[in-house]
Short mmCIF file of C-alpha atoms in Angstrom, two decimals:
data_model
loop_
_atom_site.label_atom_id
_atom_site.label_comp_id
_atom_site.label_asym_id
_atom_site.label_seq_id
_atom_site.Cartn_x
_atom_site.Cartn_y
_atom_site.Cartn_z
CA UNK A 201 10.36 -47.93 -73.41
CA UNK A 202 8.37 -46.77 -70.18
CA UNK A 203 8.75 -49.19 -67.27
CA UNK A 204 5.17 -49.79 -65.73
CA UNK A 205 6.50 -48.97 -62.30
CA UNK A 206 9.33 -46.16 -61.53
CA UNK A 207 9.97 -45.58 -57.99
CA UNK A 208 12.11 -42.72 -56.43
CA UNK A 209 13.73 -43.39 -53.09
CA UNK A 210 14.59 -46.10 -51.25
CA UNK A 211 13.80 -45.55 -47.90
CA UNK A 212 10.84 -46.79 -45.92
CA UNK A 213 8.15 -45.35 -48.26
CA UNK A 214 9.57 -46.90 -51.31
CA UNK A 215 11.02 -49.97 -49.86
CA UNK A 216 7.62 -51.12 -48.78
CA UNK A 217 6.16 -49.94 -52.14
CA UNK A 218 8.18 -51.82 -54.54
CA UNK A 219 7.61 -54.87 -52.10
CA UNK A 220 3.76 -54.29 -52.38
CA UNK A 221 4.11 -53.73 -55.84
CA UNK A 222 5.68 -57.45 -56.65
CA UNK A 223 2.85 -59.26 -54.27
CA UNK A 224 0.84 -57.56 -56.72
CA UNK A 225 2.16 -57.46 -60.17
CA UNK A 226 4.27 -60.89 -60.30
CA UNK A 227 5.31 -60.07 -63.40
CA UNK A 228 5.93 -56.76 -63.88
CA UNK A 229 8.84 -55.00 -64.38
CA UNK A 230 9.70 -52.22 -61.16
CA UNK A 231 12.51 -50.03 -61.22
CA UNK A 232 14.06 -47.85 -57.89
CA UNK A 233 16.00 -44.42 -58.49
CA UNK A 234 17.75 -43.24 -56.01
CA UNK A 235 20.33 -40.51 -55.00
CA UNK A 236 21.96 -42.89 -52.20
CA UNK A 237 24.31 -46.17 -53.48
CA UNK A 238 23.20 -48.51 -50.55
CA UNK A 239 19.67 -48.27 -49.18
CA UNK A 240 19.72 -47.25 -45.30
CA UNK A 241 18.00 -46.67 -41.97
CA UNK A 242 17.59 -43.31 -40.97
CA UNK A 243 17.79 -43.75 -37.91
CA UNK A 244 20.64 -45.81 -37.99
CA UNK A 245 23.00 -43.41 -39.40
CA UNK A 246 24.46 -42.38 -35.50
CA UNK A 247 26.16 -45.49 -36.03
CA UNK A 248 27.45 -45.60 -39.39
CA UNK A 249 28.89 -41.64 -38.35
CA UNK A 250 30.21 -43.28 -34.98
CA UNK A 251 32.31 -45.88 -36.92
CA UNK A 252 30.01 -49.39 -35.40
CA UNK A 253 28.72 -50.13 -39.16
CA UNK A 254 29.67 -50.04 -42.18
CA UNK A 255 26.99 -48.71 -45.22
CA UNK A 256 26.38 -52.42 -45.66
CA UNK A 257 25.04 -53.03 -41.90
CA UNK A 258 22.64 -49.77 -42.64
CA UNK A 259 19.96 -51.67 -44.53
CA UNK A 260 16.69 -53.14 -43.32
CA UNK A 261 15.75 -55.20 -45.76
CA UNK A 262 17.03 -58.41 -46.87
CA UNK A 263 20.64 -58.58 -49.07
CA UNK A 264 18.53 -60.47 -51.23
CA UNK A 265 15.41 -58.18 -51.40
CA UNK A 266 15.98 -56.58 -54.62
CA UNK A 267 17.61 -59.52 -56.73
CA UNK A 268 15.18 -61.86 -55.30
CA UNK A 269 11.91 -59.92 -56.09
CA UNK A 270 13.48 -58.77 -59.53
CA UNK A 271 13.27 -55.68 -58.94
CA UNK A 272 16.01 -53.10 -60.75
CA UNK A 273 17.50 -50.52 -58.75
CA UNK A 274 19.50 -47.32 -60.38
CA UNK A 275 21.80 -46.20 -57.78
CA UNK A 276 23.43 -43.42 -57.13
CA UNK A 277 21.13 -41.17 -59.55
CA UNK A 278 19.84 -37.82 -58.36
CA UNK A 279 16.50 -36.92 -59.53
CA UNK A 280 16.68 -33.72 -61.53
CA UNK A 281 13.02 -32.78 -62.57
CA UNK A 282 9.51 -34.82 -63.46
CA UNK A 283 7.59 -34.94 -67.16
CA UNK A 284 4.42 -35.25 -66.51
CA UNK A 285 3.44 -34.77 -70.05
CA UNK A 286 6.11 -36.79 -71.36
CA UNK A 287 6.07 -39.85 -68.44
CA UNK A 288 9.42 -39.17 -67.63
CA UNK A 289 11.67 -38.62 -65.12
CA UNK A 290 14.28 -36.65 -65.81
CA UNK A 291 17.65 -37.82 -63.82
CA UNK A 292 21.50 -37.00 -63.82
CA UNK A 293 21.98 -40.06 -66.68
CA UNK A 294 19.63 -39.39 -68.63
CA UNK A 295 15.40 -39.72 -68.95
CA UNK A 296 13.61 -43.02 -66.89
CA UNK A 297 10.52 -43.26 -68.57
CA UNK A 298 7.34 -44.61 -66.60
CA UNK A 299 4.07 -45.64 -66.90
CA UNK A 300 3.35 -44.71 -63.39
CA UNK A 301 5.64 -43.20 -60.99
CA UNK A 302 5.86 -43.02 -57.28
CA UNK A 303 7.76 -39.77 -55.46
CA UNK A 304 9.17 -41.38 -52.39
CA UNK A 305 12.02 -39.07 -51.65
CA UNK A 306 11.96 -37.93 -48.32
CA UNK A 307 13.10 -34.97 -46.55
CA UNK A 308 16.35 -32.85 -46.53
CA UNK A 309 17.97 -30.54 -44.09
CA UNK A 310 17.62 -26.69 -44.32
CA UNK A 311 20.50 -24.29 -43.59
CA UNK A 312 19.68 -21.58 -41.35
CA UNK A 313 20.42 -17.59 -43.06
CA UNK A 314 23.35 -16.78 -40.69
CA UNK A 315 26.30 -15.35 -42.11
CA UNK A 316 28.52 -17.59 -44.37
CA UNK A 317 26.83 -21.05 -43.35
CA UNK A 318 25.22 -21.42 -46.87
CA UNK A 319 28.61 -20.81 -48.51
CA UNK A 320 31.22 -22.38 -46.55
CA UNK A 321 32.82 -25.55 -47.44
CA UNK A 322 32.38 -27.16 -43.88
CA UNK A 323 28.55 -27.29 -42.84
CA UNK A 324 26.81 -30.26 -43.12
CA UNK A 325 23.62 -31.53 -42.41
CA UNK A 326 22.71 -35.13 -41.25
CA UNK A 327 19.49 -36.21 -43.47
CA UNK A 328 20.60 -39.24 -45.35
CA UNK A 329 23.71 -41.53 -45.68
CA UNK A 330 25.55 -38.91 -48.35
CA UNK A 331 25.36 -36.78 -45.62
CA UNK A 332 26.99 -38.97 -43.06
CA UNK A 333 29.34 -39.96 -45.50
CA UNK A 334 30.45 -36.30 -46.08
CA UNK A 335 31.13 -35.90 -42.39
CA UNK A 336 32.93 -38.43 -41.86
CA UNK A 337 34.90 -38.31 -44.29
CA UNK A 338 35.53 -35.07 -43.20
CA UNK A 339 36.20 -36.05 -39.86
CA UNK A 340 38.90 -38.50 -40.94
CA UNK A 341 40.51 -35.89 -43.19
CA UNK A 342 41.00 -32.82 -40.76
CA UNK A 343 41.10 -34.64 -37.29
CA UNK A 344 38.55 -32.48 -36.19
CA UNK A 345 38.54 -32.18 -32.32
CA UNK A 346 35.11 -29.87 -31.99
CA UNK A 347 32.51 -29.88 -33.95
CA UNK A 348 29.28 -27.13 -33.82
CA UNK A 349 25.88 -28.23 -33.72
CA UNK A 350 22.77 -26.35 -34.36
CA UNK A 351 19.63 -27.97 -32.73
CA UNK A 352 18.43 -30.39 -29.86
CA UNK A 353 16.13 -32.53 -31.91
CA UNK A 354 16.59 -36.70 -32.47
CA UNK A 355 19.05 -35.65 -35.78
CA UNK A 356 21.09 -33.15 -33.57
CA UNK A 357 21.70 -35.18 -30.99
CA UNK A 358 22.15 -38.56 -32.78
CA UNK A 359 24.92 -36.64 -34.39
CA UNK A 360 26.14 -35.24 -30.92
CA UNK A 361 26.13 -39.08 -30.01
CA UNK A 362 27.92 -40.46 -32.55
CA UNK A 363 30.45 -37.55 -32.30
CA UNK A 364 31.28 -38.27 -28.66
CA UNK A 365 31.52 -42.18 -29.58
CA UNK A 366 34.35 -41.00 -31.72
CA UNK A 367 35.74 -38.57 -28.71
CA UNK A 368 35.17 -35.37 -30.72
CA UNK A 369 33.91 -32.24 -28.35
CA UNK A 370 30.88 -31.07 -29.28
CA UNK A 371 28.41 -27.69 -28.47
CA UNK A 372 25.09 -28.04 -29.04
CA UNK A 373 22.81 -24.22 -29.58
CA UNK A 374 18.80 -24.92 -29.02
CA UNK A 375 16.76 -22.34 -29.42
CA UNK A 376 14.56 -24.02 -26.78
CA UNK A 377 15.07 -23.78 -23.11
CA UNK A 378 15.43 -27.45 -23.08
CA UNK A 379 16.65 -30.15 -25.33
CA UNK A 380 14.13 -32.27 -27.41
CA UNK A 381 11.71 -29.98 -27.36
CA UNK A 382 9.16 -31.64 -29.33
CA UNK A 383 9.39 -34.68 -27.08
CA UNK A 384 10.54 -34.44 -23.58
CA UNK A 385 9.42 -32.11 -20.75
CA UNK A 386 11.68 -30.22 -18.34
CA UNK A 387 12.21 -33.73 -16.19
CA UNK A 388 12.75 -35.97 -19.30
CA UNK A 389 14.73 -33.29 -21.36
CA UNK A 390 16.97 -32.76 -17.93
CA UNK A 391 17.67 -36.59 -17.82
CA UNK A 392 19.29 -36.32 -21.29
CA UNK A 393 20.95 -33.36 -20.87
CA UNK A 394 22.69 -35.01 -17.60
CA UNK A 395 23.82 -37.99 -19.75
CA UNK A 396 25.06 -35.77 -22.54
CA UNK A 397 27.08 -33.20 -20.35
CA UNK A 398 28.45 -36.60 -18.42
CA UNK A 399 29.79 -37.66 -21.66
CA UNK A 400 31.14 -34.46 -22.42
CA UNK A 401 28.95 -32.38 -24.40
CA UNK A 402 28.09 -28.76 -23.85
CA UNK A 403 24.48 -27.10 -24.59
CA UNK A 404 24.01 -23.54 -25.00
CA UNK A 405 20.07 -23.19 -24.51
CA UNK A 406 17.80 -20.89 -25.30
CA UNK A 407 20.40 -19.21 -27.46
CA UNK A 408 20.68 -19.07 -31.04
CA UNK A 409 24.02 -18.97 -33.81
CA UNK A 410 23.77 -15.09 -35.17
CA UNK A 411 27.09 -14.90 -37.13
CA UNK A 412 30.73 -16.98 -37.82
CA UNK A 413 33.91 -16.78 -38.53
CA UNK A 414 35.93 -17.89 -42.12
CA UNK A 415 39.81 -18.59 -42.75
CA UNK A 416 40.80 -17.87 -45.93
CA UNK A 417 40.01 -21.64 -46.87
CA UNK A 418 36.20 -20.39 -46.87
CA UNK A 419 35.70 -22.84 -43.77
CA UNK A 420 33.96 -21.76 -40.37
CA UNK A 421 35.94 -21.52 -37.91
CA UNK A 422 34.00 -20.11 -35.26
CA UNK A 423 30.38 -19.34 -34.51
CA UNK A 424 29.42 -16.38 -32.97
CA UNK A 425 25.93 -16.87 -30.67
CA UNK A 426 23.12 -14.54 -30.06
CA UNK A 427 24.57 -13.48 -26.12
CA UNK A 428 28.20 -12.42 -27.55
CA UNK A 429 30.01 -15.59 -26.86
CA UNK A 430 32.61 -17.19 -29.86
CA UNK A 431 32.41 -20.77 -29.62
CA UNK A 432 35.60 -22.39 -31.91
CA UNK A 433 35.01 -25.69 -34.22
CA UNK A 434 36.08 -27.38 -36.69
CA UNK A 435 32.55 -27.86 -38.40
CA UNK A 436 29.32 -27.08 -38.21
CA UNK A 437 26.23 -29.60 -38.56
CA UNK A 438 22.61 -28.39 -39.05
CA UNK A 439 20.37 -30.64 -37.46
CA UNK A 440 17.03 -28.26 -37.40
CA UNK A 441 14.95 -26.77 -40.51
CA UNK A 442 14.10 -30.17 -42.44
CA UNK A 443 11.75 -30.13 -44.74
CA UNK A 444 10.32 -32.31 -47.34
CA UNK A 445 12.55 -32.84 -50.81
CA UNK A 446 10.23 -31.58 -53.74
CA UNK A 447 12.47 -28.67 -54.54
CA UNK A 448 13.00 -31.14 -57.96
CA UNK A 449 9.47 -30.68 -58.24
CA UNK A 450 10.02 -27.33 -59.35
CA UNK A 451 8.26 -26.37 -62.94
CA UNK A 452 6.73 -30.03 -63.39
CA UNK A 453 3.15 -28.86 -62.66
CA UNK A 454 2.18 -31.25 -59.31
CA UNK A 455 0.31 -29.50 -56.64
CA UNK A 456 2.69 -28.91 -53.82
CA UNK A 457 2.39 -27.29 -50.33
CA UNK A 458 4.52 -27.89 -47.02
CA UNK A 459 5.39 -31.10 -49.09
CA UNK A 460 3.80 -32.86 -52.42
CA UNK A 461 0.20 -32.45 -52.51
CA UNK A 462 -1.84 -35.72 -52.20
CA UNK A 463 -5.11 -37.10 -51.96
CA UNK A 464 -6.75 -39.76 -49.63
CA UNK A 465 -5.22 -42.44 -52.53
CA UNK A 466 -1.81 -40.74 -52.17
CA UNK A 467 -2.28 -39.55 -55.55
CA UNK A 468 -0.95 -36.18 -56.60
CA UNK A 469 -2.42 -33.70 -59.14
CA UNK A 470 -1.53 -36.10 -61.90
CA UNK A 471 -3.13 -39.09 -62.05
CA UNK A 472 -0.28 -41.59 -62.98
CA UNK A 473 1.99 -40.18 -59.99
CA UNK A 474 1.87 -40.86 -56.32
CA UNK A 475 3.45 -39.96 -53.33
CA UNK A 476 4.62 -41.28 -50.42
CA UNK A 477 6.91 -40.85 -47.00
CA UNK A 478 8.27 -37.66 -45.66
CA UNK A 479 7.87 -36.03 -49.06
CA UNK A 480 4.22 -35.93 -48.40
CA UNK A 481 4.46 -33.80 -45.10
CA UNK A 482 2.04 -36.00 -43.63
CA UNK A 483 3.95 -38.17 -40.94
CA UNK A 484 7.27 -38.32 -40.00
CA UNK A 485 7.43 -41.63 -38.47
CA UNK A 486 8.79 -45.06 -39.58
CA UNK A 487 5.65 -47.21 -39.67
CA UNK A 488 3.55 -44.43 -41.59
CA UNK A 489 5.57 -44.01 -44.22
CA UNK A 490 5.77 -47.67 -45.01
CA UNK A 491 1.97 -47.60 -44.80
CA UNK A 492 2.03 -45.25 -47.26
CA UNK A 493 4.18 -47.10 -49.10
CA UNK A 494 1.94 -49.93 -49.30
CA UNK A 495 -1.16 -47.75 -49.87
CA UNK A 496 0.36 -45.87 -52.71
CA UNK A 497 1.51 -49.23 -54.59
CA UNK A 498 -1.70 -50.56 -54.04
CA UNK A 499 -3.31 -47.75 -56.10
CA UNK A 500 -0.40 -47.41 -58.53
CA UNK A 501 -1.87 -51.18 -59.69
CA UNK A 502 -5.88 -49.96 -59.96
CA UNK A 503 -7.17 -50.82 -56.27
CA UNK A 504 -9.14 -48.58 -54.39
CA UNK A 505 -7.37 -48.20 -50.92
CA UNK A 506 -7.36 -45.01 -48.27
CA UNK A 507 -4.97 -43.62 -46.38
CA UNK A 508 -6.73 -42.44 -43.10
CA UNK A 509 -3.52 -42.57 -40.85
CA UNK A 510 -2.43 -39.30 -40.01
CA UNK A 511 -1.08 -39.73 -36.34
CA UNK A 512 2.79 -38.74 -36.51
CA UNK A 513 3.48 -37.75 -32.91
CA UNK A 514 5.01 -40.27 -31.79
CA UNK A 515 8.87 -40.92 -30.59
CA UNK A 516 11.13 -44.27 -29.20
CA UNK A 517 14.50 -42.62 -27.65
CA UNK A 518 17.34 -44.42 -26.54
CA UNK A 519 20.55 -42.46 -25.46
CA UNK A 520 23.30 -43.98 -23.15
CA UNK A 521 20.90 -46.75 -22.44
CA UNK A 522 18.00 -44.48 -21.15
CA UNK A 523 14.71 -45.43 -23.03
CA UNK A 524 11.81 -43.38 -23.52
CA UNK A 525 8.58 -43.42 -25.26
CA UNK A 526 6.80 -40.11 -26.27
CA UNK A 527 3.54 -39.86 -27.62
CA UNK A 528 0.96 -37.12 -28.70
CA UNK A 529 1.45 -34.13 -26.31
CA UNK A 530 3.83 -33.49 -24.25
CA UNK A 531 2.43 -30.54 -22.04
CA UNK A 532 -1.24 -29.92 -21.37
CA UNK A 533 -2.29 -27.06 -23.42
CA UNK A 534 -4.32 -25.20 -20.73
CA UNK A 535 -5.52 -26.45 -17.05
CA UNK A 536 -8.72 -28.25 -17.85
CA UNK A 537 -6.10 -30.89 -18.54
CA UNK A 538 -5.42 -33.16 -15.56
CA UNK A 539 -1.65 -34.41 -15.61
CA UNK A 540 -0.59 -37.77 -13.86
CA UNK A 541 3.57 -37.90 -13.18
CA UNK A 542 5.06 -40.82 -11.12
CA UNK A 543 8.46 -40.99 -10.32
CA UNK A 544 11.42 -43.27 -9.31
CA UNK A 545 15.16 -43.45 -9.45
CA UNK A 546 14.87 -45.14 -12.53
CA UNK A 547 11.67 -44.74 -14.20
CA UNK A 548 9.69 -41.04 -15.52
CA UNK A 549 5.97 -41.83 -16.44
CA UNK A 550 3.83 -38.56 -16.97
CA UNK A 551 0.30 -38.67 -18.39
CA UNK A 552 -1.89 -36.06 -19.77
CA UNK A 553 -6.00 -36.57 -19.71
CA UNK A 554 -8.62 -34.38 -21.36
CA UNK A 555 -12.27 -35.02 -20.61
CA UNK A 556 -11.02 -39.10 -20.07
CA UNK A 557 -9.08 -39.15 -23.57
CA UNK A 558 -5.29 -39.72 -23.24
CA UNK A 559 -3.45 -37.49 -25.40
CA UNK A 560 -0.26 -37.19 -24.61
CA UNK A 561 2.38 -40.25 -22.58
CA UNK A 562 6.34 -39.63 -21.73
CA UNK A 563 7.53 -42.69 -20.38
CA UNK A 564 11.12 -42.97 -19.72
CA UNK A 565 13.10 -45.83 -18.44
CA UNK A 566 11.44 -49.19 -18.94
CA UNK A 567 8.85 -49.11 -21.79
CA UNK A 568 8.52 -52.36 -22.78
CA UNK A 569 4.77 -53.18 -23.30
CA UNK A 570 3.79 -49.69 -23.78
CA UNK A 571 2.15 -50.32 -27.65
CA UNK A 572 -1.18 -49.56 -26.62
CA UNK A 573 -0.52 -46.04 -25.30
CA UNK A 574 -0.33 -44.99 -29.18
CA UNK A 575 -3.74 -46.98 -30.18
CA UNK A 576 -5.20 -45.03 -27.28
CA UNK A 577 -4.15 -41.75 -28.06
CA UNK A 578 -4.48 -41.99 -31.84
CA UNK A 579 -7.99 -43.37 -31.69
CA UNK A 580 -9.14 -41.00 -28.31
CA UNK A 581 -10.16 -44.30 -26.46
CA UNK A 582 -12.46 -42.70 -23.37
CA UNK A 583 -10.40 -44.55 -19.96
CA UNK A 584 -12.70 -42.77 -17.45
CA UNK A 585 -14.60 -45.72 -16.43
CA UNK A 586 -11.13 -47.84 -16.49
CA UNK A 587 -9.77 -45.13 -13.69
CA UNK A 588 -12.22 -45.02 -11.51
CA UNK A 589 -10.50 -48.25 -10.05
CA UNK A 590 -7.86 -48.64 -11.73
CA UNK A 591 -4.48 -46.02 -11.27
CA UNK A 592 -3.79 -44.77 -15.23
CA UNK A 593 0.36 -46.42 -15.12
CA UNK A 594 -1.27 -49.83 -14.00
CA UNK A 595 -3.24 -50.05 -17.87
CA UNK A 596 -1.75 -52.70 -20.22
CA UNK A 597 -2.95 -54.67 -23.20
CA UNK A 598 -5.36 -57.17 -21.73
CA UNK A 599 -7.52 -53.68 -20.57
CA UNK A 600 -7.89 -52.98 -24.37
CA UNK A 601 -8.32 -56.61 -25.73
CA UNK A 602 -10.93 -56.94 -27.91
CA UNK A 603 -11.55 -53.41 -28.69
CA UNK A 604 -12.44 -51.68 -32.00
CA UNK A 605 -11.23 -48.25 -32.78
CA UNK A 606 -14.43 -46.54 -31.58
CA UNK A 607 -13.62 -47.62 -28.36
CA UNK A 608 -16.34 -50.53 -28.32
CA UNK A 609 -15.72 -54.04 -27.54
CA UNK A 610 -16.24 -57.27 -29.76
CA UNK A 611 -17.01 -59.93 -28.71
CA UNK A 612 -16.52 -63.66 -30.24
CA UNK A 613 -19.82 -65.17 -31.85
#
């Protein structure tokens, strides 16, 4: 018998579907598939792989949430291929059939194509909580004193974090000539890098991993960068090359691209299956896929909503206590762009204007009441009357109050 509503994932897309989905359908029944036993925070992992939580304390919804909305939940199920003809969903157990489906699940890592790191029995990547799990059970196992990481990003170095936390020695290869490239500049990135290297870490930048090194135990022992030097380890995490998890997808007939193909009702080629989240390829961050969670159920039940929302450039850091906000741009693209930095012992702030449109913020240290910097930049809000008296770090909320998102006040009637 189909269920009216199948769901795969449970992450922030489908979390905030199925919870749409019961304001909307009282009555109806809604089932969850997923790969992953408990339901987890991405970005919360660092901590389960640094030993402070347990898979439990990884959730962010309520305990309740699923028993208390009725809603069924198939754990620990991998998704094997989609009927489209057939309404089915074809997983590990067995077929789920559905009257309409939605594809919420996310993103997984990619293994570079350097010698022996798609075949050994010790590289892992750090994606979802069967990932972390894998590690760390491998870190309890073996002892491991040094572990190999390849990339600078958020994953890479939540891993790096967690990893230190533990007192494991870790070397970290970025391509880049500076860590988080996508978010920091060289001032922000070099404020990291100090707090890392304090703690005990080691980068190698601007250098890539070109071969390794197997025992007879087909494990790495050793990676071999692209200037000559061996660096030793007891494992090797890949923390760069994600991409979105439709390789399932394969031979089911839905439109696909960078991710699964969707329109502006996050519906895919087939009528009676949606997407939603990282899967998509259309925005990698927290709220949005929610949003799109929402949206998606929303039209899964016959309304008529729009996802419009494509603004994904956005990033809240916290390492060793050091905050930072990073929005849109982080370097001007060419010098009609006028840049605005202020420093302090404790504080980074660095602005970057086009033609009196915001579109790119770094602030590091203290960022609380810094919300509006995203509405700006998402929605190009034109600031050059608000400078001309008025120094661009001094804005806050009450300068915006009011405001629609063409930039135009309303007023009360």
């Amino acid at each position: 018998m189909a269920i009216p509503y199948v769901i795969l994932g449970t992450g922030a897309a489908g979390m905030a579907a199925a919870e749409r989905l019961r304001l909307l359908k009282p009555q109806a029944d809604i089932q969850m598939m997923s790969v992953d036993e408990y339901s987890h925070s991405r970005c919360m992992l660092h901590k389960y792989l640094a030993g402070e939580r347990d898979e439990a304390g990884l959730a962010f919804m309520p305990e309740d949430f699923l028993e208390k909305n009725r809603i069924f939940w198939g754990r620990g199920q991998k998704a094997l291929g989609i009927d489209p003809a057939g309404h089915r969903v074809l997983m590990e157990n067995g077929y789920q059939p559905y009257e309409k489906l939605l594809i919420a699940t996310g993103s997984v890592f990619g293994i570079p194509p350097i010698p022996n790191f798609r075949t050994a029995s010790n590289v892992f990547g750090f994606r979802d909580l069967s990932d972390a799990q894998k590690m760390k059970k491998r870190l309890e196992e073996t002892k491991a004193k040094h572990v190999f990481i390849v990339g600078s990003g958020l994953v890479g170095l939540d891993v790096a974090y967690a990893l230190l936390e533990r007192g494991v020695k870790v070397t970290i290869a970025e391509m880049a000539e500076r860590i988080l490239p996508l978010q920091t500049d060289e001032i922000s990135a070099k404020a990291y890098q100090d707090l890392f290297e304090n703690a005990g870490a080691q980068f190698k930048l601007g250098i890539g991993a070109s071969d390794s090194v197997v025992n007879d135990n087909n494990e790495i022992t050793a990676v071999k960068l692209s200037n000559g030097e061996e660096i030793p380890c007891d494992f090797v995490v890949c923390a760069a090359g994600v991409r979105p998890n439709i390789a399932f997808l394969e031979g089911s007939g839905l439109e696909t691209d960078r991710g699964l193909k969707v329109n502006e009702y996050l519906q895919t080629s087939d009528p009676d299956i949606y997407g939603a989240g990282d899967v998509t390829a259309l925005s990698g961050i927290w709220p949005n896929a929610m949003d799109q969670g929402r949206i998606a159920a929303a039209n899964m039940t016959g309304q008529k909503q729009v996802y419009t929302d494509r603004f994904c450039i956005k990033n809240t850091i916290n390492f060793f206590g050091l905050a930072m906000l990073s929005v849109g741009d982080v370097l001007p693209k060419d010098d009609t762009y006028t840049v605005y930095v202020r420093e302090s012992r404790s504080s980074y702030k660095k602005a970057i204007v086009k033609d009196g449109v915001v579109t790119g913020v770094q602030l590091q240290g203290d960022i609380s009441h810094t919300g509006f910097w995203q509405y700006l930049i998402k929605n190009r809000i034109d600031v050059s009357q608000i400078l001309e008296s008025k120094d661009i770090f001094e804005l806050s909320y009450g300068d915006f109050y009011g405001m629609d998102s063409m930039g135009e006040y309303v007023y009360a009637v």
